[in-house]
CSV table of C-alpha atoms in Angstrom, one decimal:
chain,number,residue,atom,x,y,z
A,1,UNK,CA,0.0,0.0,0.0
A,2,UNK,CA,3.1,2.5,0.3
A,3,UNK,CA,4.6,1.5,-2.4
A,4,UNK,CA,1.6,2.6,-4.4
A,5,UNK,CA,0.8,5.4,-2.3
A,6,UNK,CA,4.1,7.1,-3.6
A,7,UNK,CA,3.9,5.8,-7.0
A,8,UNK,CA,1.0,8.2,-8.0
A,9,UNK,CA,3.0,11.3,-6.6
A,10,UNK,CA,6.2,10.2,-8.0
A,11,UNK,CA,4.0,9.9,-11.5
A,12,UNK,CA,2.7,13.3,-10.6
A,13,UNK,CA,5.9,14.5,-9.7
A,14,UNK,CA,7.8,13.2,-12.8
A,15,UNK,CA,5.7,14.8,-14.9
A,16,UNK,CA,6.6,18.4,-12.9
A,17,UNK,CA,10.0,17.4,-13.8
A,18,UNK,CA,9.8,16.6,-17.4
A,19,UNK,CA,7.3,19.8,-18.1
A,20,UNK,CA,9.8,22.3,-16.0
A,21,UNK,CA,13.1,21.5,-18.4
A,22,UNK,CA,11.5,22.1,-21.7
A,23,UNK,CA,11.8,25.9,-21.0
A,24,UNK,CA,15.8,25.6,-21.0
A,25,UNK,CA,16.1,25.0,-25.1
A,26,UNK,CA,13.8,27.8,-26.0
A,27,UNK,CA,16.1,29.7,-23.4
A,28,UNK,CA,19.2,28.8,-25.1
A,29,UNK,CA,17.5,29.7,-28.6
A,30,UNK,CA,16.0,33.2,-27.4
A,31,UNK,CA,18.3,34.5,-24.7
A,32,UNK,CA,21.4,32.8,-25.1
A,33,UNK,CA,22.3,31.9,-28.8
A,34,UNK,CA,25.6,33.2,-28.9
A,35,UNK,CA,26.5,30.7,-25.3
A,36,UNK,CA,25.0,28.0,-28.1
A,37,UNK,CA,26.4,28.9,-31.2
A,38,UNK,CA,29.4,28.6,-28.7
A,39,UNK,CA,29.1,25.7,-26.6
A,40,UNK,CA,27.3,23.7,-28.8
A,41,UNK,CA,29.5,21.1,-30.6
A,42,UNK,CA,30.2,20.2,-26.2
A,43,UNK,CA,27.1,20.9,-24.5
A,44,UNK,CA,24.7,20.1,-27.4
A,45,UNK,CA,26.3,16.6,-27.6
A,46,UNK,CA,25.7,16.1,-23.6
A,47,UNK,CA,22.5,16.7,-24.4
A,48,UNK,CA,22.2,14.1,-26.8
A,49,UNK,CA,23.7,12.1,-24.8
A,50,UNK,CA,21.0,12.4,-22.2
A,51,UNK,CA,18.4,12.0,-24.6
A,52,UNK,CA,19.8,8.7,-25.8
A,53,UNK,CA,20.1,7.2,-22.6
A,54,UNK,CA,17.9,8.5,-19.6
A,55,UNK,CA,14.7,9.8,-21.5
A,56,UNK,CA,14.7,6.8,-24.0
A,57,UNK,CA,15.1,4.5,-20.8
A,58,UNK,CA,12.3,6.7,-18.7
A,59,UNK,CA,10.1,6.6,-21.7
A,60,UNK,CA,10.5,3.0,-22.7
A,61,UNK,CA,9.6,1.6,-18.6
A,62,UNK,CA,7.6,4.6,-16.7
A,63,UNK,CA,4.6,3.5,-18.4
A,64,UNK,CA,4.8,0.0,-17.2
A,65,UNK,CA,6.1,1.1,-13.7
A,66,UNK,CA,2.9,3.3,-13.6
A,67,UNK,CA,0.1,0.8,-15.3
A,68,UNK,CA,1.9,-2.7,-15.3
A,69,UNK,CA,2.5,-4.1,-11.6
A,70,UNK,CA,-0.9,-6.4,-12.6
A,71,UNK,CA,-0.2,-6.9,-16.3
A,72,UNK,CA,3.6,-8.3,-16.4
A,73,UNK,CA,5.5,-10.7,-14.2
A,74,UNK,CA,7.0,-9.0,-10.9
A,75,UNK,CA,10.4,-10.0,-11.9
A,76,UNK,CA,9.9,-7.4,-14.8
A,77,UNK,CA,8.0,-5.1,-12.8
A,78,UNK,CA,10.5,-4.7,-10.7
A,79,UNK,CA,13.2,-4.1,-13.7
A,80,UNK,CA,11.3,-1.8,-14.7
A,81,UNK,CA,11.3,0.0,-11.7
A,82,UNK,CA,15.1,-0.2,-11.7
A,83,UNK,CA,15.4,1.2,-15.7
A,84,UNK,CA,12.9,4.0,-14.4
A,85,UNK,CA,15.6,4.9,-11.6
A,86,UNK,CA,18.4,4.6,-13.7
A,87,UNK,CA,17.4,6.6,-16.0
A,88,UNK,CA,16.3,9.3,-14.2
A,89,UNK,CA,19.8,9.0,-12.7
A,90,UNK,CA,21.6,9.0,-16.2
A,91,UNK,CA,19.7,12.5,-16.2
A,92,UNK,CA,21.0,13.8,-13.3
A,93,UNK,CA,24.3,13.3,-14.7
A,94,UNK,CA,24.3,14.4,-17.9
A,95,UNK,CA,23.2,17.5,-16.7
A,96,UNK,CA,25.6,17.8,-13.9
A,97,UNK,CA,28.7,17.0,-16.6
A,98,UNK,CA,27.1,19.3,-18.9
A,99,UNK,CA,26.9,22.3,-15.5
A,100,UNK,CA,30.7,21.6,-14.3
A,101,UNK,CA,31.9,21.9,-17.6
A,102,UNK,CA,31.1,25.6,-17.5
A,103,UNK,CA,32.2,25.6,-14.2
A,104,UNK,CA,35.9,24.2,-14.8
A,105,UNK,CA,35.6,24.1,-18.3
A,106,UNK,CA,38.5,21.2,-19.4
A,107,UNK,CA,39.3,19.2,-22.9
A,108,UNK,CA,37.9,21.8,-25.1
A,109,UNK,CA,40.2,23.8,-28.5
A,110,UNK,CA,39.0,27.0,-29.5
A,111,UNK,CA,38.1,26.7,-33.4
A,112,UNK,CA,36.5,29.2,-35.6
A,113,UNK,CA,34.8,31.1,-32.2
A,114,UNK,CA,33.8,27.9,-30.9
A,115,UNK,CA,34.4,25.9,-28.1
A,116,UNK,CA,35.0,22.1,-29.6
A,117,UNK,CA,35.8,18.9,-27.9
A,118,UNK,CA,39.6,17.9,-27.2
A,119,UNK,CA,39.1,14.9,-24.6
A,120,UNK,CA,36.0,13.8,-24.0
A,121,UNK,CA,37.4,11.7,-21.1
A,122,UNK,CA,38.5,14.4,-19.7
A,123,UNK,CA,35.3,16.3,-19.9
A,124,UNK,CA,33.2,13.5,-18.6
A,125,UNK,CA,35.5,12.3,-15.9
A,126,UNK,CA,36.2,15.2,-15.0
A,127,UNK,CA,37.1,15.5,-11.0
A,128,UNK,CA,34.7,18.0,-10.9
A,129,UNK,CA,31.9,16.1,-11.9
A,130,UNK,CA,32.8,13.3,-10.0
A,131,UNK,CA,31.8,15.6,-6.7
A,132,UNK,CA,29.3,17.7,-7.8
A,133,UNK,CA,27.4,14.7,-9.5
A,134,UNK,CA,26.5,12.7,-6.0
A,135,UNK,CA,26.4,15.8,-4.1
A,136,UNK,CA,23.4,16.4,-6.1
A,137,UNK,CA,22.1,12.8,-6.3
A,138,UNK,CA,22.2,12.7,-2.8
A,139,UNK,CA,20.5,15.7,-2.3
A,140,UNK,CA,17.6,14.4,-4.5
A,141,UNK,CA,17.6,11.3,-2.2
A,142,UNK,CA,17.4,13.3,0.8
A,143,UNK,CA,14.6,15.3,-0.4
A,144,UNK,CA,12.5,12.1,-1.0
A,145,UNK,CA,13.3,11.0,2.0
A,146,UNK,CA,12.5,14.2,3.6
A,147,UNK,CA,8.9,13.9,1.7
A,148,UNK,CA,8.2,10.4,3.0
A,149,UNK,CA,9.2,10.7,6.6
A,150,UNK,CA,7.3,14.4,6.8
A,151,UNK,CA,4.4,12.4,5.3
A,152,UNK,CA,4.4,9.6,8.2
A,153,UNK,CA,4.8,12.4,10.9
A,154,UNK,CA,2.0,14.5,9.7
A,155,UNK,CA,-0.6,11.3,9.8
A,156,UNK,CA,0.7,10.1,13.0
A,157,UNK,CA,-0.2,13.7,14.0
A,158,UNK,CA,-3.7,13.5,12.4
A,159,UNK,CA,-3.7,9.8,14.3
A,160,UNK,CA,-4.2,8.0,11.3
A,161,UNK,CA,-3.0,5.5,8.8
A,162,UNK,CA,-0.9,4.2,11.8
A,163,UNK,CA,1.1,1.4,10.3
A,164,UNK,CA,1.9,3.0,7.0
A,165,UNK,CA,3.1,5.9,8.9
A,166,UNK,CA,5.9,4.2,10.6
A,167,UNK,CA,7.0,2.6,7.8
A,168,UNK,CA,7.3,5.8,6.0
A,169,UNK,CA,9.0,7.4,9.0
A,170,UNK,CA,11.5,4.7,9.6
A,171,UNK,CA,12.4,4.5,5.7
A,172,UNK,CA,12.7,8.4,5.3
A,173,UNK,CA,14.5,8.4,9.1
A,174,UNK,CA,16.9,5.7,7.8
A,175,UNK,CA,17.6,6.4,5.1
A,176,UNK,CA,18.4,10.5,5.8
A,177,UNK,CA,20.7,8.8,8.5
A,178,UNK,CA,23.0,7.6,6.2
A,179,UNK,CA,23.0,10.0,3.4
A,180,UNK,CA,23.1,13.4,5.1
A,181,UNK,CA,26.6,12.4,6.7
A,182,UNK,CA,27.3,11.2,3.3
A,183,UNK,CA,26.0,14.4,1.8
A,184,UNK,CA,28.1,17.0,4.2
A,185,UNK,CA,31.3,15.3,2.9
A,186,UNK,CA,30.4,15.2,-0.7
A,187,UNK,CA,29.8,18.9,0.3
A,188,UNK,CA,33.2,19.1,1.8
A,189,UNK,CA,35.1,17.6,-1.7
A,190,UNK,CA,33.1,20.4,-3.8
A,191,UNK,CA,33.9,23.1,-1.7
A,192,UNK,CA,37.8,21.9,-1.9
A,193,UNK,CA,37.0,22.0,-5.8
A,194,UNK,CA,35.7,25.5,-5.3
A,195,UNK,CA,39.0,26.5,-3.6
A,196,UNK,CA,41.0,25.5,-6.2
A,197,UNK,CA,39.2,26.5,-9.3
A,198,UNK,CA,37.1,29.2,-8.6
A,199,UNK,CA,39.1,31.3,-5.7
A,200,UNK,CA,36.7,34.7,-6.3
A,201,UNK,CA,33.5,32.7,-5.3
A,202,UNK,CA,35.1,31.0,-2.5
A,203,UNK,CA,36.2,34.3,-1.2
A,204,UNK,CA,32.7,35.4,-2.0
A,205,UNK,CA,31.2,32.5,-0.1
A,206,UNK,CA,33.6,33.0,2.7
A,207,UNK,CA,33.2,37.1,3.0
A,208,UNK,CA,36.8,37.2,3.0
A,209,UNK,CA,37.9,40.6,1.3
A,210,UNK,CA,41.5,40.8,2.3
A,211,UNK,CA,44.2,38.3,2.5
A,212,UNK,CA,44.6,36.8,6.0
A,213,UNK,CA,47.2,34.2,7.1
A,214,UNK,CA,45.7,32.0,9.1
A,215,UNK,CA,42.3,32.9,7.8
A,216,UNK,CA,39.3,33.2,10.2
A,217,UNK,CA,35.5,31.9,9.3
A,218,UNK,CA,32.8,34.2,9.6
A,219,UNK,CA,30.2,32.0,10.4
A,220,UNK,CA,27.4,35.2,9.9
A,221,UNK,CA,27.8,39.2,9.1
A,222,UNK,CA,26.7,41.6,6.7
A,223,UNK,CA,28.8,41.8,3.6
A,224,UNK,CA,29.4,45.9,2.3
A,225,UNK,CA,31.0,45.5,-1.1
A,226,UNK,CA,31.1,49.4,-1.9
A,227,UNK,CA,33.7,49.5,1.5
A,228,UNK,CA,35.0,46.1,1.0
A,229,UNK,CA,34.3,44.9,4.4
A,230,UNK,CA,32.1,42.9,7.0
A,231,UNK,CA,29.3,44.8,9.4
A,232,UNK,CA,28.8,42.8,12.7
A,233,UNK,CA,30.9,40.0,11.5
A,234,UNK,CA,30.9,36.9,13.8
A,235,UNK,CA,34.4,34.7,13.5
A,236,UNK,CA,35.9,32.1,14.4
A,237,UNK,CA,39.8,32.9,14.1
A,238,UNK,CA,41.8,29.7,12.3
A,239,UNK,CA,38.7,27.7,11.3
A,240,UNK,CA,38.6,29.0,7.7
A,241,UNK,CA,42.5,28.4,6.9
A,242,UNK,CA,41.8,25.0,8.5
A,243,UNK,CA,38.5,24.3,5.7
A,244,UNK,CA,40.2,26.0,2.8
A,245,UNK,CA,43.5,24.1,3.0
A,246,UNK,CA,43.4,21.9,5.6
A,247,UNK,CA,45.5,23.9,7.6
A,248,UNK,CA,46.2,25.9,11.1
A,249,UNK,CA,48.3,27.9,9.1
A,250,UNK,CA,47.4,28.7,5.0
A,251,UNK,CA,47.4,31.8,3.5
A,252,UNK,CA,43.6,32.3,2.1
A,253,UNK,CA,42.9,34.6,-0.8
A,254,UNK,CA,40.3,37.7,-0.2
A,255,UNK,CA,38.2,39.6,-2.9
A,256,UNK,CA,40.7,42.4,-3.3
A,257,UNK,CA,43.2,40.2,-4.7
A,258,UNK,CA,40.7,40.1,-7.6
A,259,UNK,CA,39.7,42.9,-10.5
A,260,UNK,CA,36.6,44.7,-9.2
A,261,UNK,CA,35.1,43.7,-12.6
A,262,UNK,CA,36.1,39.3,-12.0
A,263,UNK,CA,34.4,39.6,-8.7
A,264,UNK,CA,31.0,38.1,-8.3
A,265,UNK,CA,28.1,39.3,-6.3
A,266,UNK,CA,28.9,38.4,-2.3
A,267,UNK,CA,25.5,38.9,-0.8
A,268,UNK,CA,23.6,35.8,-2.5
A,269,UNK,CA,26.2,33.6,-2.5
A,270,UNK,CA,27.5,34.3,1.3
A,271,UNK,CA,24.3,34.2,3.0
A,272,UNK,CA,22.9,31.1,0.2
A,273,UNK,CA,25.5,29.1,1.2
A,274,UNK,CA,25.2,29.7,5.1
A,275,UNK,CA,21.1,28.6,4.6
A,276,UNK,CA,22.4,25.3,2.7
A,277,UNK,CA,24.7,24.0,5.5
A,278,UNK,CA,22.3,25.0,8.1
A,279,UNK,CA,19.7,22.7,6.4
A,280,UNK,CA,22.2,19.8,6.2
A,281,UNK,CA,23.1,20.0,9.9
A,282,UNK,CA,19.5,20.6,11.3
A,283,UNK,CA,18.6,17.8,9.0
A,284,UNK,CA,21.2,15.9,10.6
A,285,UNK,CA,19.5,16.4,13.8
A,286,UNK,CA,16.2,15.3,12.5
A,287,UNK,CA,17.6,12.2,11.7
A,288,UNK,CA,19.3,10.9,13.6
A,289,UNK,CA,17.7,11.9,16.8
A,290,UNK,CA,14.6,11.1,15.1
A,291,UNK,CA,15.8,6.9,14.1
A,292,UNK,CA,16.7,6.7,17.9
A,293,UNK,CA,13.5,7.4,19.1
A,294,UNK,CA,12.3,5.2,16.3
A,295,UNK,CA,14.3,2.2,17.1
A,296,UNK,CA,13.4,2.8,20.7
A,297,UNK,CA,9.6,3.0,19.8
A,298,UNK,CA,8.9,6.4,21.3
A,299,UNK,CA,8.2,8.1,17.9
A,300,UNK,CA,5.3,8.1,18.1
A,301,UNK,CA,4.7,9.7,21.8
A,302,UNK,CA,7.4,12.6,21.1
A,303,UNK,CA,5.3,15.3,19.2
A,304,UNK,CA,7.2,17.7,19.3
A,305,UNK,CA,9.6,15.4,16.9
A,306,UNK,CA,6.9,14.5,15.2
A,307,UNK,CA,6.4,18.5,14.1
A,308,UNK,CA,9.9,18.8,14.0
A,309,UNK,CA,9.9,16.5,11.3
A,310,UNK,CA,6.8,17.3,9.2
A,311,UNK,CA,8.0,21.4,9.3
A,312,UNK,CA,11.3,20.4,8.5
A,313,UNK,CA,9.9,18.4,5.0
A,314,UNK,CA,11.0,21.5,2.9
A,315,UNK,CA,14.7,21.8,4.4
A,316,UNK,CA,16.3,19.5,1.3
A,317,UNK,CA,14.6,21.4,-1.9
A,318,UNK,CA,15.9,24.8,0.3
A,319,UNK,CA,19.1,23.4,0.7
A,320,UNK,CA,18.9,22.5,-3.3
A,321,UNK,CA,17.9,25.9,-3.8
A,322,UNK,CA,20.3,27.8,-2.0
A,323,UNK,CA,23.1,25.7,-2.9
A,324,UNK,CA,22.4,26.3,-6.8
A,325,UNK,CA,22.6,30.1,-5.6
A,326,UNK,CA,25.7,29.9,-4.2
A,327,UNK,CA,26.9,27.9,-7.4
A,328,UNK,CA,25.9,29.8,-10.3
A,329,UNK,CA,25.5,32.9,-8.9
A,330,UNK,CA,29.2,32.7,-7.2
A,331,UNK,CA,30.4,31.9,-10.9
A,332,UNK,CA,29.6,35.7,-12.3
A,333,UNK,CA,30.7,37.3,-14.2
A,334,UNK,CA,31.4,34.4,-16.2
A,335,UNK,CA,29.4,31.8,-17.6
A,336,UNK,CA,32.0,29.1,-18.6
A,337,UNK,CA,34.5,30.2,-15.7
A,338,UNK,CA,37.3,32.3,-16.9
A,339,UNK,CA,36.9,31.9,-20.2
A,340,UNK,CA,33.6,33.4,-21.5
A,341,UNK,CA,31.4,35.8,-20.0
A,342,UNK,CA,28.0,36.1,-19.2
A,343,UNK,CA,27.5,39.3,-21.1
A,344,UNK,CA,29.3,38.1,-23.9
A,345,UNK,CA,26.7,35.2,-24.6
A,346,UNK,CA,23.6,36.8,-24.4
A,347,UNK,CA,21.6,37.5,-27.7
A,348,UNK,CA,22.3,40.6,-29.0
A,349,UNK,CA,19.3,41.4,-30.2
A,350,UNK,CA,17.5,40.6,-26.9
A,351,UNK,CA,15.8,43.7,-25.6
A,352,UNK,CA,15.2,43.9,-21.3
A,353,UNK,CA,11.0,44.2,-22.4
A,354,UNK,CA,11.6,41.0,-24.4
A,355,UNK,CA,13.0,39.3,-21.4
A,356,UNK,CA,10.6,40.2,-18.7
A,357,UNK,CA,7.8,39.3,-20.8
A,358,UNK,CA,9.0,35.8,-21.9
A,359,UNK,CA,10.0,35.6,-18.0
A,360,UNK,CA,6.5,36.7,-17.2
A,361,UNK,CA,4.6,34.9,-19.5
A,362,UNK,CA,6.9,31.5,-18.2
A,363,UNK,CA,5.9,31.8,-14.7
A,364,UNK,CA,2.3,32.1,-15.4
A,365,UNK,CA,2.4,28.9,-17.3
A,366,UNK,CA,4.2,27.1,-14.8
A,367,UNK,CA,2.6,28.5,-11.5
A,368,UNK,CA,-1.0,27.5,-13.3
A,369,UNK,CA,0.7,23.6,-14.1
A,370,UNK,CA,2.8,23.4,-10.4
A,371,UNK,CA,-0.2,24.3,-8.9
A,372,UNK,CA,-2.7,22.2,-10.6
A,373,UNK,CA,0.2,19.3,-9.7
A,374,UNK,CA,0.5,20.5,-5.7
A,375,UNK,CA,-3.1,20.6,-5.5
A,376,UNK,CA,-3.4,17.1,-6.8
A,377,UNK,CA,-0.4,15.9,-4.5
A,378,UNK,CA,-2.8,17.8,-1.7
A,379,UNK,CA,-5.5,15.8,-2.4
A,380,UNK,CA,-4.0,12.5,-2.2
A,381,UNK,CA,-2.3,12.8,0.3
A,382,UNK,CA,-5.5,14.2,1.9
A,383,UNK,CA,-6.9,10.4,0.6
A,384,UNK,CA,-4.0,8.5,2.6
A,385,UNK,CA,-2.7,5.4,1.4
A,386,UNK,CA,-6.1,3.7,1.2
A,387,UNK,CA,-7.6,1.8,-1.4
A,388,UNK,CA,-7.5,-1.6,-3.5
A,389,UNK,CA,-4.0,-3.3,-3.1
A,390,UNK,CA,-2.8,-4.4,-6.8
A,391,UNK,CA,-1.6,-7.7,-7.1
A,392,UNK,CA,1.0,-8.7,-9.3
A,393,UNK,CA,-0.3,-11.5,-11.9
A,394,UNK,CA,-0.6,-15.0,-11.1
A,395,UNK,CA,-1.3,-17.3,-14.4
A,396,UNK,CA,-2.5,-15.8,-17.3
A,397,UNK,CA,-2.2,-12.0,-18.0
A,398,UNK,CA,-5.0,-10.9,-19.8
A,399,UNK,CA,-4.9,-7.6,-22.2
A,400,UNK,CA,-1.2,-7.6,-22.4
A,401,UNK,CA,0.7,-7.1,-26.3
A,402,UNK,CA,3.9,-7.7,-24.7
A,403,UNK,CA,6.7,-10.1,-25.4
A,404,UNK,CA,7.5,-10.3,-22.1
A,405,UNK,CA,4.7,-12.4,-20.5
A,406,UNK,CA,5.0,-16.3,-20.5
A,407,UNK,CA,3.0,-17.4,-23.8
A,408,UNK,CA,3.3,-20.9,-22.6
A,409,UNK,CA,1.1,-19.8,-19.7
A,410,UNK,CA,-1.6,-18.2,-21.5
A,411,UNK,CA,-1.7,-21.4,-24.2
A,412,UNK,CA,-2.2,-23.4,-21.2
A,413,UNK,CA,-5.1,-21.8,-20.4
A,414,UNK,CA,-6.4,-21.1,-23.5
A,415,UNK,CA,-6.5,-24.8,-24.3
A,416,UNK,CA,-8.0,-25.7,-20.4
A,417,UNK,CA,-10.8,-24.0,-21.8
């Protein structure tokens, strides 16, 4: 009954997905065709790439994961769950090597005013990618997660759908256990890549403006950039030569070091990245305090846990949020790092009315369809995991044009009758 509790909202949910990238090619057509006429014998072939393998896979089993648990054999049922996840994974990394190409842009020649493949090895096994790929998948983990355990507290607050609710809680608990460790050091490894790539945006992220040998952390402040300096800083002294290199003793780089015109914005960045590692660590709270009082069967009696964890639902997708602020906007002015600028690839012809109305007209579009799709997710999980339980064929399979079913078993019944 859980299982197909979450398939509708994953269905539901998918669909989101799907319908909120197909903005990004007219994007790169209206806004951006000089970044494609650019980029595109690299990034257009990523693309491809992901076409070729996650949406062919999500297209060729996501109907059968959604329709076919009573209609095919489980063994394939569950395969097809598997191709489902894989490729929505093969998505997630396409896109990620396609993003932290631009970010540390490697194996590329410049030819004709275009950026064209050297290495592909070296563009798709990149270190980069290899860090910033499953600190995103692990952030999309952990917002699932997040979903399912929130989901279990908030009916074990209404007092219903007992049993279902615990197993949510304890998979969501359990499994947020494991990855959001797993997640702060993944976090750790890209902000070493940050360090040694991009130096402005870590300074950025850091609200370091001057040189300082051992560095301090400013763990909160106001960043001025007209006077180059911190109001009502808060620091620890040491603690941010000791996460930049690893060291009581490093020299860390400030903002000044930098041309006022190769700095990026500090503001969104600085405070962005301060909101995305205090999600992770009160996340980290939630669960793991939360699976002790699980294991020890007091979930249920602690309520304020219980709201702790159905408020706390949204923390991931913030932290996703925030940390895609600190990332891209921590990479102005540039948008392949160092090499091309962002007002260098924008159209030429694109006027500002042009883009607030496209803008405009987007965001009515796709707050009418994300709200027609929350309202729907409102309303079932209003419903609760109730209904008829689908069971998985036994014998013959009837209404099923697939070569995957046992045509010995339907024979055999055909010619019982």
């Amino acid at each position: 009954m859980v299982f197909e509790f979450w398939l509708k909202i994953f269905g539901i949910a998918f669909g989101l997905g799907v319908v909120s990238g197909v903005v990004m090619g007219f994007q790169f057509g209206t806004n951006w065709s000089v970044f494609a006429s650019k980029v595109g014998p690299i990034q257009g072939v990523l693309l491809s790439y992901e076409t070729f393998t996650a949406f062919f896979l999500e297209a060729s089993f996501f109907g059968i994961l959604l329709f076919g648990r009573s209609r095919v054999p489980p063994w394939f049922y569950l395969f097809s769950t598997a191709m489902v996840a894989l490729g929505t994974t093969f998505s997630a990394f396409w896109i990620m090597v396609n993003n932290s190409w631009i970010q540390a842009p490697v194996g590329y020649a410049t030819a004709n005013g275009q950026f064209a493949p050297d290495d592909w090895a070296a563009i798709i096994f990149s270190s980069v990618v290899w860090v910033r790929f499953p600190h995103m998948l692990l952030a999309s983990y952990l917002t699932g997660a997040s979903c399912v355990a929130g989901t279990g507290a908030w009916y074990m607050l209404r007092d219903e759908y007992h049993a279902e609710a615990r197993i949510m809680l304890r998979m969501g608990l359990f499994l947020a256990a494991v990855l959001v460790p797993a997640q702060l050091f993944f976090g750790h490894l890209v902000g070493d890549y940050v360090h040694e790539k991009q130096p402005a945006k870590f300074a950025a992220i850091e609200g370091r403006w001057h040189d300082e040998q051992p560095a301090s952390e400013v763990l909160i402040a106001l960043p001025d950039a007209a006077a180059e300096t911190n109001h009502y800083a808060i620091s620890v002294p040491i603690l941010g030569s000791l996460i930049g290199s690893t060291s009581f003793t490093s020299k860390e780089v400030g903002l000044t070091d930098f041309p006022v015109q190769d700095r990026p914005p500090v503001a969104i960045p600085f405070f962005a990245f301060r909101i995305m590692v205090g999600c992770g660590l009160v996340m980290l709270f939630l669960a793991w305090y939360g699976s002790y009082l699980s294991v020890r069967e007091r979930i249920g009696e602690t309520r304020w846990m219980l709201w702790a964890i159905f408020l706390g639902f949204p923390l991931p997708w913030i932290a996703i949020l925030t940390g895609w602020f600190t990332a891209e906007v921590g990479r102005k002015p540039w948008i392949i790092y160092g090499v091309l600028r962002t007002a260098q690839a924008v159209t030429p012809s694109l006027t500002a009315r042009e883009a607030t109305i496209s803008l405009l007209v987007a965001c009515v579009v796709y707050g009418f369809i994300f709200a027609f799709g929350i309202h729907y997710i409102y309303r079932l999980l209003r419903t609760g995991p109730a209904g008829r339980l689908i069971e998985p064929p036994v014998g013959a399979v009837p209404n099923r044009p697939m070569s995957v079913v046992d045509h010995r078993t339907t024979t055999s019944a055909l010619a019982g009758e």
